[in-house]
Amino acid sequence: MGSAQILNAQSDNVRISDKQYVSKQWDNTRGLPVNTVFKVMKDKTGYLWAATEEGLVRFDGVNFRVYNQENIPGLVSTMFYDLKRSSDGGIWAANANAIVHAKNNRIQIYDARDLVEGTWITSISEIHNGEVWAGTNNGDLLVLKNGDIHLLSDWQKVKSSAIMTIETISEAVLIGTQNGLFKFTQSNGVFEEMTDYSGLEVRAVEETPDGNLWIGTRTHGLFYQMEEDIIHINEANGLANNRINALQLTEDGRLWVGLGFGGVQMIANNEIISLRENEFGLNEVNDVYITDSGIVWLSVTGHGILQMIPADIKILRESDGLSNDITLAIYQDEHGVIWSGTASAGMNRIDDGEITHITPDYGLQNGVVLGIYGVDDFIYLGTGSGLHRYNLETDSIDRIFTTDDGLASNIVQAIYQDSHGRVWITSRSGGIHKLHNHREIERLDVPESFQSAEFINIFEDNQENIWFSTTSTGILKLDGDDNLIGYSIHHGPSSEMVLSMYEDPEGNIWAGSNEGLLVLDENGEFRLFNRRNGLQFNGIFRMIEDDYGYLWASGNFGIQRMRVKDLLALKHDETGEMKIPVRLFDTSDGMANREANGGIFPAGWKMQNGEIWFPTMEGIAMINPAALIELEKPVEVYIESLNFGENEFTAIDDITIPPGTYNLEIHYGSFDFKKPHTINYFFRISALSDEWQSTGNRNTAYLTTLSPGNYTFEVKAEQFGVESEIASINFYVDPFFYQTNWFRILILFGLFIAGYLVKAYHSKIIAGEELRKQVDFQTKELKERNRELKKVLSELEKQNQILKKVAWIQSHELRGPLSKILGLLDVVKNYEHFKEVGKGRDELIIDIDKTAVELDGIIRKINSEIEQIDPPETK
Amino acid sequence: MGPKILIVDDDASVLFLHNLMVRESGMSESINAFNNVDDALIFLSDSLVSKREHLVFLDINMPVKNGWDFLDALEGIDPGKNVFVVMVTSSVNHSDREKANTYGHVIDFLEKPLNLKSCTYIIQHKELGNLFTGRDK
């Protein structure tokens, strides 16, 4: 804010230098538990925390997580009223009856119920020595020190009424109460009242870098406390409301004021500025918080959180003074005056922030301005009713050229003065003309195929060729020798529309078609690059190179930016597979409407100050490329937790997962509060694959059953072709007993032994080739015979029974008579040697005979038994 | 007069042969042949078995009651093991020998038919001590 003016929507002055914001609102329909938020604050990790009466809320740009008594053991009340950064990078939260410390996934509760009976904690701050002070609604000051909470006794003597805010400033602690402001000086440990504010309810305090104080009160507005003086600002000075809830200083010295009624106002250079964002109808703003990247977070009663992202693309609109929101051709003349056509309300002249309208009143016959170009003291306008000549000296349209003057058509598309001073006018119906001396129009003969062409764009390259492109039949080139050469951009039925052209640093000509970007190669043929190669959209309306090595290209989906050197690499890539990083700018960057306008000339202009302006359906998109260089910074990816069942772990835990766990989830994200929807995530798991697996914009990876072992889960994020660093989490999957190492070793040992035996056996076989052959043969044979043998075996068992029987007969029945015969024969033989035998020889022989017959009978019996046996050999 | 000899066998020819051999060998004058187990057992139970004076030549395989039945019954008649038994069989299975060892009365096995040589062997059998020699001492 260089100028001392108070801007508002009705102002005729341009808001070019003003801050513009892209707003997003978060309420209970979009993840917040409740619509009233008291305070938001980011921790060092990157999470945004919010204090509400329905819990402490954590937000990463996409996902909300609510901490309340249901999921935090020891928490009794769901009400949170204040937040402050803790010195360890976390957050101190004032719960109604506890002091709460939050850091990443860990919430610590310091119960203060004994000390806050009948009241509640309203405010909190960590002071210089690491103590945490908490103020209550009955005026007590609690101190959290070494894990214990007690009342601050020194304060009891000073204590008057409810504590509204505690602010730790450079050398002191300020305590704003319902009834005055108190200062605790760290060096002497003394509390003293700042008597200028006696009786005032002090709700907010901010310290400026030079040690002055901004003090916001509930009923008396704002005070600026300097060493000697106090400046009082209230409704009388232009403050929207005397009730101040919140104050926030920015790095560039602006003070944001959150009001009890009337939203927010900004004070810069002692001027009060109202913001467009008040249109959101936010009445009571409880807190204003601004992050390092400049994003403003408003905590609002009844409206949740309003996020205001500083717009990367600023928009100049009808409400800022343009004659119409639909803007067409844009041109800056050599005096720095910017001329911009509209779709129905003539042309705007923007001169050092002043906007004037060149309307039909000035002699403009048609409100639609398609082409604008300055030549000498004239600005030429291409319209639907001829070429208009605007005289800068008389400030009026002093001549209109039509078909009567030699134009091929009254619909004039483009005007351009080349490096030789020639002025080119193109129109529909194949019209390419030269304008001589601001008076005569000379029409060029164009080749047959271009006779009905609509020449919408004129481009001059460094070889002094002039390229005229069409909406239907490709490009016509006029070379230095006045030869006209036609180029077709496609081989086939594709569109031949070329709305824009560009020459790269290596002298190659690029054409922007509705199917992508084409480069003209050495063979006179165009090669196409499109979304496959990283473009955010294909239809290109206008290409402009900035001073920082980027090419900006507009289209129906916004404006995309790519590095020129990437474009060159793409051109030289022979695989056709190459992808380049391209960043998209659209409504999430400040555009009121993402649709840029094309088919006009010039459909965008690089201003003398390096800014690039593109016409859009809602105002002019103004880009300051210098301010957007740092956007290349990759997003930061983090792993929130690893979950299975009810278990939750973070990366710092020692994670062991029980065997058989099949529903593992890993939650990750990035702290992108601007464009989280444009982030794509990729993960991989060491030991499984080196390939990255895409989860798109999703923040969770689901892992099914993993074998036992150590794993590292890695995740990275990609935004506009720029990759983040890798975040990782390690975990160990426990084995079942049969998956353990000792069990494996046992099995291995067993296998080793088995292997050894096989080896030993094998060695024996190898020892003799014959033996090996035999074994081979036998193995085969054995298989066949095994089946046979089983059958034979049962047979044999049966036969064995018979044989046993036979053996028994042999030994008992057969031998019995035989031995008897032998005995009797012995008696007969030695008859004379016996004293008295008792039987005659004849009798003995009859006995022998009888026994022999008996023996014969037994032998017959054995024969009949043996006949039952079928020896296997006979089968 | 010598010890009392009992010969138990169902075969008459065998009884004849064994009777002859025992007598001819001079083992004893008192020879009692039985063609069944029961008769032999009655004879023994009627005798005074408190003295060591009975030697039985016992066949195993016999109808109705066999040699084992005899031995079982003998346990009851002569628990003091004063009766000596020599098993005489046409074939000697290992299992039979094992089984016989469980009976305290059995002192040996002999193959059928007995001859003079086997009878002389029995007379000198150490288990029989002075059954044949020292009877008068």
mmCIF file of C-alpha atoms in Angstrom, chain A residues 747-870:
data_model
loop_
_atom_site.group_PDB
_atom_site.id
_atom_site.type_symbol
_atom_site.label_atom_id
_atom_site.label_comp_id
_atom_site.label_asym_id
_atom_site.label_seq_id
_atom_site.Cartn_x
_atom_site.Cartn_y
_atom_site.Cartn_z
ATOM 1 C CA ILE A 747 14.164 -77.066 8.483
ATOM 2 C CA LEU A 748 17.339 -75.978 6.766
ATOM 3 C CA PHE A 749 19.373 -78.253 8.955
ATOM 4 C CA GLY A 750 17.013 -81.107 8.187
ATOM 5 C CA LEU A 751 17.289 -80.352 4.533
ATOM 6 C CA PHE A 752 21.033 -80.183 4.843
ATOM 7 C CA ILE A 753 21.181 -83.598 6.450
ATOM 8 C CA ALA A 754 18.832 -84.991 3.855
ATOM 9 C CA GLY A 755 20.862 -83.294 1.195
ATOM 10 C CA TYR A 756 24.041 -84.714 2.620
ATOM 11 C CA LEU A 757 22.641 -88.200 2.628
ATOM 12 C CA VAL A 758 21.416 -87.860 -0.890
ATOM 13 C CA LYS A 759 24.778 -86.456 -1.844
ATOM 14 C CA ALA A 760 26.622 -89.293 -0.164
ATOM 15 C CA TYR A 761 24.373 -91.802 -1.853
ATOM 16 C CA HIS A 762 24.745 -90.009 -5.104
ATOM 17 C CA SER A 763 28.516 -90.051 -4.814
ATOM 18 C CA LYS A 764 28.425 -93.778 -4.465
ATOM 19 C CA ILE A 765 26.366 -94.035 -7.583
ATOM 20 C CA ILE A 766 28.675 -91.760 -9.469
ATOM 21 C CA ALA A 767 31.567 -93.971 -8.447
ATOM 22 C CA GLY A 768 30.567 -96.472 -11.048
ATOM 23 C CA GLU A 769 28.813 -95.683 -14.265
ATOM 24 C CA GLU A 770 27.465 -99.194 -14.409
ATOM 25 C CA LEU A 771 26.005 -98.877 -10.967
ATOM 26 C CA ARG A 772 24.370 -95.592 -11.903
ATOM 27 C CA LYS A 773 22.794 -97.132 -14.937
ATOM 28 C CA GLN A 774 21.642 -99.970 -12.854
ATOM 29 C CA VAL A 775 20.106 -97.639 -10.312
ATOM 30 C CA ASP A 776 18.394 -95.691 -13.031
ATOM 31 C CA PHE A 777 17.051 -98.837 -14.471
ATOM 32 C CA GLN A 778 16.109 -100.162 -11.113
ATOM 33 C CA THR A 779 14.409 -96.990 -10.040
ATOM 34 C CA LYS A 780 12.226 -97.220 -13.055
ATOM 35 C CA GLU A 781 11.805 -100.901 -12.625
ATOM 36 C CA LEU A 782 11.121 -100.530 -8.952
ATOM 37 C CA LYS A 783 8.256 -98.171 -9.567
ATOM 38 C CA GLU A 784 6.652 -100.601 -11.881
ATOM 39 C CA ARG A 785 7.331 -103.527 -9.673
ATOM 40 C CA ASN A 786 6.335 -101.894 -6.460
ATOM 41 C CA ARG A 787 2.705 -102.088 -7.446
ATOM 42 C CA GLU A 788 3.146 -105.704 -8.477
ATOM 43 C CA LEU A 789 4.997 -106.498 -5.296
ATOM 44 C CA LYS A 790 2.238 -105.238 -3.109
ATOM 45 C CA LYS A 791 -0.109 -107.604 -4.796
ATOM 46 C CA VAL A 792 2.392 -110.424 -4.550
ATOM 47 C CA LEU A 793 3.031 -109.624 -0.925
ATOM 48 C CA SER A 794 -0.517 -110.314 0.129
ATOM 49 C CA GLU A 795 -0.389 -113.471 -1.909
ATOM 50 C CA LEU A 796 2.808 -114.431 -0.238
ATOM 51 C CA GLU A 797 1.429 -113.854 3.196
ATOM 52 C CA LYS A 798 -1.339 -116.274 2.431
ATOM 53 C CA GLN A 799 1.142 -118.781 1.088
ATOM 54 C CA ASN A 800 3.407 -118.253 4.019
ATOM 55 C CA GLN A 801 0.622 -119.379 6.323
ATOM 56 C CA ILE A 802 0.342 -122.572 4.296
ATOM 57 C CA LEU A 803 4.068 -123.100 4.350
ATOM 58 C CA LYS A 804 4.167 -122.715 8.089
ATOM 59 C CA LYS A 805 1.524 -125.332 8.316
ATOM 60 C CA VAL A 806 3.538 -127.583 6.033
ATOM 61 C CA ALA A 807 6.612 -127.036 8.130
ATOM 62 C CA TRP A 808 4.680 -127.965 11.209
ATOM 63 C CA ILE A 809 3.355 -131.129 9.595
ATOM 64 C CA GLN A 810 6.836 -131.971 8.501
ATOM 65 C CA SER A 811 8.329 -131.610 11.924
ATOM 66 C CA HIS A 812 5.598 -133.169 13.968
ATOM 67 C CA GLU A 813 3.444 -135.524 11.993
ATOM 68 C CA LEU A 814 5.951 -136.702 9.425
ATOM 69 C CA ARG A 815 8.903 -137.146 11.671
ATOM 70 C CA GLY A 816 6.894 -138.926 14.330
ATOM 71 C CA PRO A 817 6.165 -142.132 12.323
ATOM 72 C CA LEU A 818 9.476 -141.994 10.564
ATOM 73 C CA SER A 819 11.440 -141.989 13.801
ATOM 74 C CA LYS A 820 9.161 -144.745 15.070
ATOM 75 C CA ILE A 821 9.987 -146.883 12.016
ATOM 76 C CA LEU A 822 13.658 -146.228 12.558
ATOM 77 C CA GLY A 823 13.351 -147.229 16.213
ATOM 78 C CA LEU A 824 11.466 -150.430 15.381
ATOM 79 C CA LEU A 825 13.929 -151.295 12.614
ATOM 80 C CA ASP A 826 16.756 -150.847 15.081
ATOM 81 C CA VAL A 827 15.101 -153.349 17.415
ATOM 82 C CA VAL A 828 14.619 -155.809 14.564
ATOM 83 C CA LYS A 829 18.176 -155.369 13.423
ATOM 84 C CA ASN A 830 19.620 -155.895 16.898
ATOM 85 C CA TYR A 831 17.017 -158.352 18.054
ATOM 86 C CA GLU A 832 19.625 -160.727 19.508
ATOM 87 C CA HIS A 833 21.209 -157.979 21.642
ATOM 88 C CA PHE A 834 18.036 -157.344 23.627
ATOM 89 C CA LYS A 835 17.512 -159.566 26.655
ATOM 90 C CA GLU A 836 13.807 -159.729 26.253
ATOM 91 C CA VAL A 837 12.033 -157.811 23.499
ATOM 92 C CA GLY A 838 8.509 -158.995 24.314
ATOM 93 C CA LYS A 839 7.499 -159.130 20.640
ATOM 94 C CA GLY A 840 8.536 -161.463 17.889
ATOM 95 C CA ARG A 841 10.344 -160.194 14.744
ATOM 96 C CA ASP A 842 7.262 -160.765 12.682
ATOM 97 C CA GLU A 843 5.165 -158.691 15.053
ATOM 98 C CA LEU A 844 7.707 -155.905 14.849
ATOM 99 C CA ILE A 845 7.678 -155.992 11.054
ATOM 100 C CA ILE A 846 3.865 -155.719 11.080
ATOM 101 C CA ASP A 847 4.231 -152.700 13.381
ATOM 102 C CA ILE A 848 6.736 -151.203 10.968
ATOM 103 C CA ASP A 849 4.432 -151.834 8.061
ATOM 104 C CA LYS A 850 1.500 -150.191 9.857
ATOM 105 C CA THR A 851 3.629 -147.208 10.669
ATOM 106 C CA ALA A 852 4.830 -146.961 7.055
ATOM 107 C CA VAL A 853 1.217 -146.844 5.868
ATOM 108 C CA GLU A 854 0.562 -144.151 8.423
ATOM 109 C CA LEU A 855 3.555 -142.241 7.087
ATOM 110 C CA ASP A 856 2.314 -142.584 3.549
ATOM 111 C CA GLY A 857 -1.039 -141.054 4.548
ATOM 112 C CA ILE A 858 0.709 -138.092 6.050
ATOM 113 C CA ILE A 859 2.785 -137.520 2.929
ATOM 114 C CA ARG A 860 -0.346 -137.548 0.771
ATOM 115 C CA LYS A 861 -1.861 -134.928 3.100
ATOM 116 C CA ILE A 862 1.206 -132.714 2.728
ATOM 117 C CA ASN A 863 0.982 -132.963 -1.043
ATOM 118 C CA SER A 864 -2.583 -131.795 -1.053
ATOM 119 C CA GLU A 865 -1.585 -128.809 1.147
ATOM 120 C CA ILE A 866 1.310 -127.862 -1.103
ATOM 121 C CA GLU A 867 -0.931 -127.857 -4.146
ATOM 122 C CA GLN A 868 -2.689 -124.758 -2.690
ATOM 123 C CA ILE A 869 0.506 -122.776 -2.999
ATOM 124 C CA ASP A 870 1.063 -120.864 -6.228
#
